[in-house]
Short mmCIF file of N, CA and C in Angstrom, two decimals:
data_model
loop_
_atom_site.label_atom_id
_atom_site.label_comp_id
_atom_site.label_asym_id
_atom_site.label_seq_id
_atom_site.Cartn_x
_atom_site.Cartn_y
_atom_site.Cartn_z
N PHE A 1 -6.33 -12.41 -4.90
CA PHE A 1 -6.88 -11.29 -4.09
C PHE A 1 -6.24 -10.14 -4.69
N PHE A 2 -4.89 -10.09 -4.77
CA PHE A 2 -3.92 -8.95 -5.27
C PHE A 2 -4.00 -8.87 -6.69
N LEU A 3 -4.53 -9.81 -7.57
CA LEU A 3 -4.48 -9.47 -9.08
C LEU A 3 -5.30 -8.98 -9.52
N ARG A 4 -6.56 -8.38 -8.73
CA ARG A 4 -7.44 -7.33 -9.24
C ARG A 4 -7.14 -6.07 -9.15
N ASP A 5 -7.82 -5.12 -9.93
CA ASP A 5 -7.80 -3.69 -10.05
C ASP A 5 -7.61 -3.13 -8.76
N VAL A 6 -6.51 -2.18 -8.46
CA VAL A 6 -6.21 -1.40 -7.17
C VAL A 6 -7.46 -0.98 -6.66
N LEU A 7 -8.40 -0.32 -7.72
CA LEU A 7 -9.65 0.26 -7.00
C LEU A 7 -10.62 -0.85 -6.29
N GLU A 8 -10.40 -1.97 -6.54
CA GLU A 8 -11.44 -2.97 -5.83
C GLU A 8 -10.69 -3.53 -4.63
N VAL A 9 -9.35 -3.67 -4.90
CA VAL A 9 -8.42 -4.16 -3.72
C VAL A 9 -8.39 -3.23 -2.48
N ALA A 10 -8.21 -2.07 -2.81
CA ALA A 10 -7.70 -0.95 -1.76
C ALA A 10 -8.98 -0.98 -0.58
N PRO A 11 -10.26 -0.68 -1.17
CA PRO A 11 -11.26 -0.59 0.10
C PRO A 11 -11.31 -2.10 0.63
N GLU A 12 -11.11 -3.19 0.05
CA GLU A 12 -11.17 -4.32 0.66
C GLU A 12 -10.26 -4.99 1.36
N ILE A 13 -9.15 -4.20 1.53
CA ILE A 13 -7.88 -4.56 2.34
C ILE A 13 -8.17 -3.94 3.60
N LEU A 14 -9.03 -2.84 3.74
CA LEU A 14 -9.27 -2.41 5.11
C LEU A 14 -9.88 -3.40 6.04
N GLY A 15 -9.33 -3.23 7.33
CA GLY A 15 -9.61 -4.15 8.22
C GLY A 15 -8.76 -5.74 8.06
N MET A 16 -8.20 -5.79 7.25
CA MET A 16 -7.27 -7.00 7.13
C MET A 16 -6.15 -6.67 7.97
N ASN A 17 -5.26 -7.75 8.18
CA ASN A 17 -4.12 -7.66 9.01
C ASN A 17 -2.89 -7.75 8.55
N ILE A 18 -1.92 -6.73 8.74
CA ILE A 18 -0.54 -7.05 8.25
C ILE A 18 0.12 -7.82 9.50
N GLN A 19 0.75 -8.96 9.00
CA GLN A 19 1.43 -9.88 10.04
C GLN A 19 2.99 -9.69 9.61
N ILE A 20 3.76 -9.31 10.50
CA ILE A 20 5.00 -9.07 10.46
C ILE A 20 5.97 -10.06 11.41
N SER A 21 6.85 -10.92 11.13
CA SER A 21 7.52 -11.77 11.86
C SER A 21 8.97 -11.18 11.82
N GLN A 22 9.36 -10.73 13.12
CA GLN A 22 10.81 -10.30 13.13
C GLN A 22 11.59 -10.75 14.51
N ASN A 23 12.61 -11.08 14.41
CA ASN A 23 13.35 -11.44 15.63
C ASN A 23 12.52 -12.43 16.35
N GLY A 24 11.85 -13.59 15.87
CA GLY A 24 11.26 -14.45 16.37
C GLY A 24 10.05 -14.19 17.16
N ARG A 25 9.52 -12.87 16.78
CA ARG A 25 8.30 -12.29 17.18
C ARG A 25 7.36 -11.99 16.28
N LEU A 26 6.16 -12.53 16.13
CA LEU A 26 4.88 -12.11 15.29
C LEU A 26 4.08 -11.03 15.92
N GLN A 27 3.78 -10.18 15.10
CA GLN A 27 3.08 -9.05 15.51
C GLN A 27 1.87 -8.74 14.17
N SER A 28 0.72 -8.13 15.00
CA SER A 28 -0.36 -8.15 13.77
C SER A 28 -0.80 -6.80 13.73
N TYR A 29 -1.13 -6.13 12.60
CA TYR A 29 -1.68 -4.75 12.85
C TYR A 29 -2.75 -4.64 11.70
N MET A 30 -3.90 -4.19 12.30
CA MET A 30 -5.17 -3.89 11.16
C MET A 30 -4.83 -2.68 10.56
N ILE A 31 -5.25 -2.96 9.18
CA ILE A 31 -4.99 -1.92 8.12
C ILE A 31 -6.50 -1.06 8.27
N THR A 32 -6.12 0.38 8.56
CA THR A 32 -7.32 1.34 8.85
C THR A 32 -7.30 2.43 7.67
N GLU A 33 -6.22 2.62 6.73
CA GLU A 33 -6.27 3.66 5.93
C GLU A 33 -5.28 3.28 4.75
N VAL A 34 -5.66 3.45 3.54
CA VAL A 34 -4.85 3.06 2.48
C VAL A 34 -5.10 4.37 1.28
N GLU A 35 -4.07 4.29 0.34
CA GLU A 35 -4.57 5.09 -0.86
C GLU A 35 -4.18 4.28 -2.05
N ALA A 36 -4.86 4.46 -3.31
CA ALA A 36 -4.79 3.71 -4.35
C ALA A 36 -4.02 4.64 -5.42
N TYR A 37 -3.18 4.17 -6.08
CA TYR A 37 -2.26 4.55 -7.20
C TYR A 37 -2.35 3.74 -8.32
N ARG A 38 -2.71 4.17 -9.54
CA ARG A 38 -3.24 3.21 -10.54
C ARG A 38 -2.72 3.72 -11.90
N GLY A 39 -1.48 3.00 -12.31
CA GLY A 39 -0.93 3.08 -13.67
C GLY A 39 -0.23 4.18 -13.91
N GLU A 40 0.47 4.22 -15.04
CA GLU A 40 1.16 5.29 -15.62
C GLU A 40 0.55 6.40 -16.17
N GLU A 41 -0.75 6.21 -16.18
CA GLU A 41 -1.68 7.52 -16.47
C GLU A 41 -2.08 8.36 -15.30
N ASP A 42 -2.03 7.67 -14.14
CA ASP A 42 -2.05 8.56 -12.88
C ASP A 42 -0.93 9.26 -12.61
N LEU A 43 -0.99 10.77 -12.67
CA LEU A 43 0.13 11.43 -12.40
C LEU A 43 0.66 11.38 -11.02
N ALA A 44 0.01 10.97 -10.16
CA ALA A 44 0.41 10.73 -8.82
C ALA A 44 1.19 9.49 -8.36
N CYS A 45 1.16 8.61 -9.28
CA CYS A 45 1.58 7.38 -9.14
C CYS A 45 3.10 7.45 -9.56
N HIS A 46 4.02 6.67 -9.06
CA HIS A 46 5.51 6.53 -9.27
C HIS A 46 5.52 6.12 -10.82
N ALA A 47 4.79 5.04 -11.18
CA ALA A 47 4.75 4.79 -12.58
C ALA A 47 4.67 5.69 -13.46
N SER A 48 3.98 6.92 -13.26
CA SER A 48 3.59 7.75 -14.22
C SER A 48 4.91 8.10 -15.07
N ARG A 49 6.05 7.99 -14.48
CA ARG A 49 7.46 8.49 -15.14
C ARG A 49 7.98 7.16 -15.91
N GLY A 50 7.26 5.93 -16.01
CA GLY A 50 7.78 4.90 -16.55
C GLY A 50 8.29 3.76 -15.90
N ARG A 51 8.97 2.55 -16.46
CA ARG A 51 9.64 1.73 -15.62
C ARG A 51 10.93 2.09 -15.47
N THR A 52 11.38 2.06 -14.14
CA THR A 52 12.50 2.43 -13.76
C THR A 52 13.15 1.44 -12.57
N ALA A 53 14.24 1.32 -12.01
CA ALA A 53 14.68 0.57 -11.28
C ALA A 53 13.93 0.62 -10.16
N ARG A 54 13.58 1.73 -9.48
CA ARG A 54 12.77 1.95 -8.18
C ARG A 54 11.26 1.27 -8.43
N THR A 55 10.70 1.65 -9.73
CA THR A 55 9.24 1.16 -9.87
C THR A 55 9.24 -0.22 -10.33
N GLU A 56 10.35 -1.01 -10.75
CA GLU A 56 10.16 -2.25 -11.42
C GLU A 56 9.13 -3.06 -10.59
N ILE A 57 8.96 -3.10 -9.32
CA ILE A 57 8.00 -4.22 -8.67
C ILE A 57 6.67 -3.95 -9.01
N MET A 58 6.48 -2.52 -9.44
CA MET A 58 5.09 -2.27 -9.65
C MET A 58 4.50 -2.86 -11.01
N TYR A 59 5.49 -3.35 -11.75
CA TYR A 59 5.09 -3.94 -13.19
C TYR A 59 5.15 -5.74 -12.91
N HIS A 60 5.13 -5.93 -11.85
CA HIS A 60 5.09 -7.49 -11.64
C HIS A 60 3.55 -7.74 -11.15
N LYS A 61 3.23 -8.94 -11.20
CA LYS A 61 1.89 -9.37 -10.62
C LYS A 61 1.54 -8.87 -9.37
N GLY A 62 0.43 -8.64 -9.02
CA GLY A 62 -0.05 -8.24 -7.62
C GLY A 62 0.55 -9.19 -6.53
N GLY A 63 0.43 -8.54 -5.11
CA GLY A 63 1.05 -9.45 -4.13
C GLY A 63 2.30 -9.29 -3.72
N HIS A 64 3.04 -8.25 -4.18
CA HIS A 64 4.33 -7.90 -3.93
C HIS A 64 4.57 -6.81 -3.23
N VAL A 65 5.56 -6.36 -2.31
CA VAL A 65 5.68 -5.32 -1.67
C VAL A 65 6.64 -4.26 -2.46
N TYR A 66 6.04 -3.01 -2.38
CA TYR A 66 6.71 -1.81 -3.24
C TYR A 66 7.25 -1.29 -2.06
N MET A 67 8.55 -0.82 -1.66
CA MET A 67 8.96 0.04 -0.61
C MET A 67 9.79 1.05 -1.37
N TYR A 68 9.58 2.44 -0.50
CA TYR A 68 10.52 3.47 -1.02
C TYR A 68 10.79 4.29 0.10
N LEU A 69 11.74 5.15 -0.10
CA LEU A 69 12.23 6.03 1.02
C LEU A 69 11.90 7.31 0.80
N ILE A 70 11.26 8.14 1.56
CA ILE A 70 11.20 9.52 1.45
C ILE A 70 11.60 10.45 2.49
N TYR A 71 12.14 11.65 2.05
CA TYR A 71 12.77 12.57 3.12
C TYR A 71 13.93 11.98 3.64
N GLY A 72 14.42 10.92 2.94
CA GLY A 72 15.74 10.23 3.65
C GLY A 72 15.56 9.48 4.92
N MET A 73 14.18 9.32 5.29
CA MET A 73 14.15 8.64 6.47
C MET A 73 13.00 7.91 6.77
N TYR A 74 11.88 7.83 5.91
CA TYR A 74 10.56 7.18 6.12
C TYR A 74 10.44 6.12 5.05
N TRP A 75 10.54 4.75 5.31
CA TRP A 75 10.11 3.65 4.38
C TRP A 75 8.74 3.34 4.37
N MET A 76 8.15 3.74 3.07
CA MET A 76 6.71 3.50 2.78
C MET A 76 6.32 2.25 2.26
N LEU A 77 5.48 1.61 2.83
CA LEU A 77 4.60 0.28 2.62
C LEU A 77 3.76 0.34 1.48
N ASN A 78 3.84 -0.20 0.32
CA ASN A 78 2.98 -0.59 -0.74
C ASN A 78 2.79 -1.76 -0.93
N ILE A 79 1.53 -2.02 -1.44
CA ILE A 79 1.14 -3.60 -1.91
C ILE A 79 0.74 -3.39 -3.34
N VAL A 80 1.46 -4.06 -4.21
CA VAL A 80 1.18 -4.29 -5.69
C VAL A 80 -0.03 -4.91 -5.83
N THR A 81 -0.83 -4.47 -6.93
CA THR A 81 -2.12 -5.09 -7.24
C THR A 81 -1.98 -5.13 -8.65
N GLY A 82 -3.09 -5.95 -9.24
CA GLY A 82 -3.05 -5.99 -10.71
C GLY A 82 -2.27 -7.23 -11.35
N GLU A 83 -2.46 -7.10 -12.61
CA GLU A 83 -1.85 -7.96 -13.59
C GLU A 83 -0.51 -7.61 -13.91
N HIS A 84 0.36 -8.53 -14.20
CA HIS A 84 1.48 -8.22 -14.87
C HIS A 84 1.74 -7.00 -15.92
N ASN A 85 2.64 -6.20 -15.74
CA ASN A 85 2.72 -5.22 -16.53
C ASN A 85 1.85 -3.82 -16.51
N ILE A 86 0.97 -3.97 -15.30
CA ILE A 86 0.04 -2.96 -15.03
C ILE A 86 0.36 -2.35 -13.92
N PRO A 87 1.09 -1.29 -13.77
CA PRO A 87 1.42 -0.92 -12.55
C PRO A 87 0.46 -0.31 -11.49
N GLN A 88 0.26 -0.78 -10.53
CA GLN A 88 -0.80 -0.39 -9.40
C GLN A 88 -0.20 -0.63 -8.17
N ALA A 89 -0.56 0.16 -7.10
CA ALA A 89 -0.02 -0.14 -5.80
C ALA A 89 -1.11 0.52 -4.77
N ILE A 90 -1.08 -0.12 -3.64
CA ILE A 90 -1.78 0.68 -2.51
C ILE A 90 -0.73 1.03 -1.47
N LEU A 91 -0.82 2.23 -0.91
CA LEU A 91 0.07 2.79 -0.02
C LEU A 91 -0.76 2.68 1.42
N ILE A 92 -0.03 2.08 2.27
CA ILE A 92 -0.66 1.83 3.68
C ILE A 92 -0.47 2.83 4.40
N ARG A 93 -1.36 3.78 4.65
CA ARG A 93 -1.25 5.19 5.31
C ARG A 93 -1.54 5.07 6.76
N GLY A 94 -2.37 3.89 7.24
CA GLY A 94 -2.58 3.81 8.63
C GLY A 94 -2.87 2.37 9.19
N VAL A 95 -2.46 2.03 10.17
CA VAL A 95 -2.89 0.71 10.97
C VAL A 95 -3.63 1.16 12.34
N LYS A 96 -4.22 0.21 12.84
CA LYS A 96 -4.76 0.61 14.11
C LYS A 96 -3.95 1.17 15.28
N GLY A 97 -4.12 2.43 15.49
CA GLY A 97 -3.30 3.05 16.62
C GLY A 97 -1.91 3.79 16.08
N CYS A 98 -1.92 3.72 14.72
CA CYS A 98 -0.80 4.59 13.98
C CYS A 98 -1.27 5.14 12.79
N ASN A 99 -1.32 6.35 12.63
CA ASN A 99 -1.57 7.10 11.19
C ASN A 99 -0.36 7.80 10.78
N GLY A 100 -0.25 7.49 9.43
CA GLY A 100 0.69 8.06 8.67
C GLY A 100 1.65 7.29 8.05
N PRO A 101 1.68 7.35 6.87
CA PRO A 101 2.58 6.17 6.08
C PRO A 101 4.20 5.99 6.66
N GLY A 102 4.72 7.20 6.92
CA GLY A 102 5.99 7.08 7.53
C GLY A 102 6.00 6.42 8.67
N ARG A 103 5.00 6.84 9.55
CA ARG A 103 4.92 6.32 10.99
C ARG A 103 4.73 4.60 11.01
N VAL A 104 3.87 4.11 9.96
CA VAL A 104 3.40 2.93 9.87
C VAL A 104 4.93 2.07 9.45
N GLY A 105 5.71 2.60 8.62
CA GLY A 105 7.10 2.08 8.23
C GLY A 105 7.91 1.92 9.33
N ARG A 106 7.86 2.92 10.20
CA ARG A 106 8.66 2.86 11.51
C ARG A 106 8.17 1.84 12.44
N LEU A 107 6.92 1.86 12.66
CA LEU A 107 6.24 0.88 13.77
C LEU A 107 6.69 -0.47 13.28
N LEU A 108 6.38 -0.70 11.95
CA LEU A 108 6.43 -2.19 11.52
C LEU A 108 8.18 -2.48 11.31
N ASN A 109 8.84 -1.60 11.60
CA ASN A 109 10.48 -1.59 11.29
C ASN A 109 10.93 -2.19 9.96
N LEU A 110 10.06 -1.54 9.13
CA LEU A 110 10.71 -1.74 7.54
C LEU A 110 11.65 -1.20 7.05
N ASP A 111 12.22 -1.68 5.93
CA ASP A 111 13.50 -1.03 5.44
C ASP A 111 13.53 -1.54 3.81
N LYS A 112 14.42 -1.21 3.18
CA LYS A 112 14.41 -1.67 1.53
C LYS A 112 14.48 -3.01 1.50
N THR A 113 14.97 -4.00 2.55
CA THR A 113 15.15 -5.32 2.34
C THR A 113 13.59 -5.93 1.99
N TYR A 114 12.43 -5.25 2.39
CA TYR A 114 11.28 -5.64 2.04
C TYR A 114 10.75 -5.44 0.59
N TYR A 115 11.43 -4.71 -0.13
CA TYR A 115 11.12 -4.25 -1.47
C TYR A 115 11.08 -5.88 -2.26
N GLY A 116 10.09 -5.89 -3.01
CA GLY A 116 9.96 -7.12 -3.88
C GLY A 116 9.46 -8.27 -3.15
N GLU A 117 9.28 -7.99 -1.76
CA GLU A 117 8.77 -9.43 -0.92
C GLU A 117 7.47 -9.99 -1.31
N ASP A 118 7.09 -11.25 -1.48
CA ASP A 118 6.16 -11.73 -2.18
C ASP A 118 5.13 -12.09 -0.94
N LEU A 119 4.06 -11.35 -0.86
CA LEU A 119 3.22 -11.48 0.37
C LEU A 119 2.59 -12.81 0.68
N VAL A 120 2.41 -13.72 -0.63
CA VAL A 120 1.98 -15.05 -0.52
C VAL A 120 2.69 -16.03 0.14
N LEU A 121 4.16 -15.71 -0.36
CA LEU A 121 5.19 -16.69 0.40
C LEU A 121 6.05 -16.56 1.29
N SER A 122 6.10 -15.19 1.53
CA SER A 122 6.98 -14.66 2.55
C SER A 122 6.79 -15.18 4.02
N GLU A 123 7.83 -15.45 4.68
CA GLU A 123 7.67 -15.70 6.08
C GLU A 123 7.93 -14.69 7.09
N ARG A 124 8.07 -13.52 6.54
CA ARG A 124 8.17 -12.23 7.49
C ARG A 124 7.20 -11.19 7.32
N ILE A 125 6.33 -10.98 6.15
CA ILE A 125 5.52 -10.15 6.08
C ILE A 125 4.27 -11.02 5.15
N TRP A 126 2.98 -10.68 5.57
CA TRP A 126 1.80 -11.19 4.78
C TRP A 126 0.68 -10.47 5.35
N ILE A 127 -0.48 -10.60 4.60
CA ILE A 127 -1.81 -10.13 4.92
C ILE A 127 -2.43 -11.16 5.20
N GLU A 128 -3.42 -10.96 6.37
CA GLU A 128 -4.31 -11.96 6.64
C GLU A 128 -5.81 -11.35 7.01
N GLU A 129 -6.91 -12.13 6.69
CA GLU A 129 -8.11 -11.76 7.17
C GLU A 129 -8.08 -11.44 8.50
N ASN A 130 -8.96 -10.53 8.78
CA ASN A 130 -9.22 -10.34 10.28
C ASN A 130 -10.38 -11.00 10.70
N PRO A 131 -10.50 -12.20 11.50
CA PRO A 131 -11.59 -12.93 12.10
C PRO A 131 -12.83 -12.14 12.31
N SER A 132 -12.45 -10.99 12.97
CA SER A 132 -13.51 -9.88 13.57
C SER A 132 -14.02 -8.99 12.30
N LYS A 133 -13.35 -9.15 11.18
CA LYS A 133 -13.79 -8.27 10.18
C LYS A 133 -15.34 -8.61 9.69
N ASN A 134 -16.23 -8.00 10.04
CA ASN A 134 -17.65 -8.03 9.65
C ASN A 134 -18.15 -6.63 9.26
N ASN A 135 -18.80 -6.61 8.01
CA ASN A 135 -19.60 -5.09 7.69
C ASN A 135 -18.59 -4.03 7.95
N ILE A 136 -17.25 -4.16 7.08
CA ILE A 136 -16.42 -3.17 7.30
C ILE A 136 -16.77 -1.98 6.57
N LEU A 137 -17.06 -0.88 7.30
CA LEU A 137 -17.37 0.51 6.73
C LEU A 137 -16.40 1.42 6.45
N HIS A 138 -16.36 2.13 5.19
CA HIS A 138 -14.90 3.10 5.17
C HIS A 138 -15.79 4.47 4.33
N THR A 139 -14.85 5.31 4.49
CA THR A 139 -15.13 6.59 3.86
C THR A 139 -14.18 6.93 2.74
N THR A 140 -14.30 7.67 1.84
CA THR A 140 -13.56 8.00 0.76
C THR A 140 -13.21 9.42 0.74
N SER A 141 -11.91 9.75 0.26
CA SER A 141 -11.65 11.19 0.22
C SER A 141 -10.62 11.38 -0.96
N LYS A 142 -10.15 12.42 -1.15
CA LYS A 142 -8.65 12.83 -2.04
C LYS A 142 -7.65 12.29 -1.38
N ARG A 143 -6.69 11.79 -2.34
CA ARG A 143 -5.46 11.57 -1.80
C ARG A 143 -4.67 12.81 -1.09
N ILE A 144 -3.62 12.54 -0.22
CA ILE A 144 -3.01 13.33 0.51
C ILE A 144 -1.64 13.79 -0.19
N GLY A 145 -1.15 14.96 -0.14
CA GLY A 145 0.10 15.42 -0.61
C GLY A 145 0.47 15.19 -2.05
N ILE A 146 -0.32 15.29 -2.86
CA ILE A 146 -0.14 14.86 -4.36
C ILE A 146 -0.43 16.18 -5.14
N ASP A 147 -0.35 17.26 -4.64
CA ASP A 147 -0.65 18.66 -5.53
C ASP A 147 0.08 18.63 -6.72
N TYR A 148 1.34 18.05 -6.91
CA TYR A 148 1.84 18.24 -8.21
C TYR A 148 1.55 17.49 -9.21
N ALA A 149 0.45 16.59 -8.89
CA ALA A 149 -0.16 15.60 -9.90
C ALA A 149 -1.28 16.49 -10.58
N GLY A 150 -1.65 17.42 -10.37
CA GLY A 150 -2.75 18.26 -10.92
C GLY A 150 -4.09 18.14 -10.38
N GLU A 151 -4.91 19.00 -10.96
CA GLU A 151 -6.42 18.80 -10.31
C GLU A 151 -6.95 17.54 -10.51
N LYS A 152 -7.00 17.06 -11.66
CA LYS A 152 -7.77 15.83 -12.04
C LYS A 152 -7.42 14.62 -11.13
N TRP A 153 -5.90 14.68 -10.91
CA TRP A 153 -5.53 13.51 -10.25
C TRP A 153 -5.52 13.61 -8.65
N LYS A 154 -5.42 14.86 -8.24
CA LYS A 154 -5.27 14.99 -6.75
C LYS A 154 -6.81 15.14 -6.20
N ASN A 155 -7.59 15.03 -7.02
CA ASN A 155 -9.07 14.94 -6.56
C ASN A 155 -9.69 13.82 -6.59
N LYS A 156 -9.07 12.61 -7.36
CA LYS A 156 -9.65 11.56 -7.21
C LYS A 156 -9.90 10.89 -5.81
N PRO A 157 -10.96 10.47 -5.53
CA PRO A 157 -11.48 9.74 -4.38
C PRO A 157 -10.88 8.66 -4.16
N TRP A 158 -9.60 8.50 -4.04
CA TRP A 158 -8.72 7.03 -3.85
C TRP A 158 -8.08 6.78 -2.68
N ARG A 159 -8.52 7.70 -1.65
CA ARG A 159 -8.06 7.34 -0.40
C ARG A 159 -9.32 6.70 0.63
N TYR A 160 -8.95 5.66 1.02
CA TYR A 160 -9.96 5.00 1.77
C TYR A 160 -9.61 4.80 3.37
N VAL A 161 -10.59 5.15 4.11
CA VAL A 161 -10.39 5.28 5.69
C VAL A 161 -11.65 4.29 6.29
N LEU A 162 -10.96 3.48 6.93
CA LEU A 162 -11.80 2.51 7.92
C LEU A 162 -12.59 3.34 8.78
N THR A 163 -14.10 3.24 8.77
CA THR A 163 -14.90 4.00 10.03
C THR A 163 -15.19 2.86 11.06
N GLU A 164 -15.29 3.41 12.18
CA GLU A 164 -15.37 2.41 13.26
C GLU A 164 -16.76 2.78 13.92
#
């Protein structure tokens, strides 16, 4: 599932559940909003500055977690997609009942220890199909908060929002 292009995976992950197992408690959150970031050519993508210690996991094969901290207080949950050495990731912007990527990180109680976690093998975070996910509809729009990337990249319709 995760080894495909981010523009294929991003809309298909809507309606799936993020499973979090912490302190002996399992919680499930349906994904309702995501944004796609696609490679070094995408000036809004962290990989646009090349391979760094921060972006290293984005160069791994899809299915890993990419975490980063913004404003010194919000951990942002991203899911790496695509093949090895092709950096792409999906930012989880919303789950049912919680909008905003910083709020999602707080709700899920995420931190830097999740960086690099393998979503297929992990016992503390993974993605599951939602049994009630039938005929999921979504809208697309431009990504949020990336004016620095320039007109071409900020206007890509790579934000996907579940419609109910």
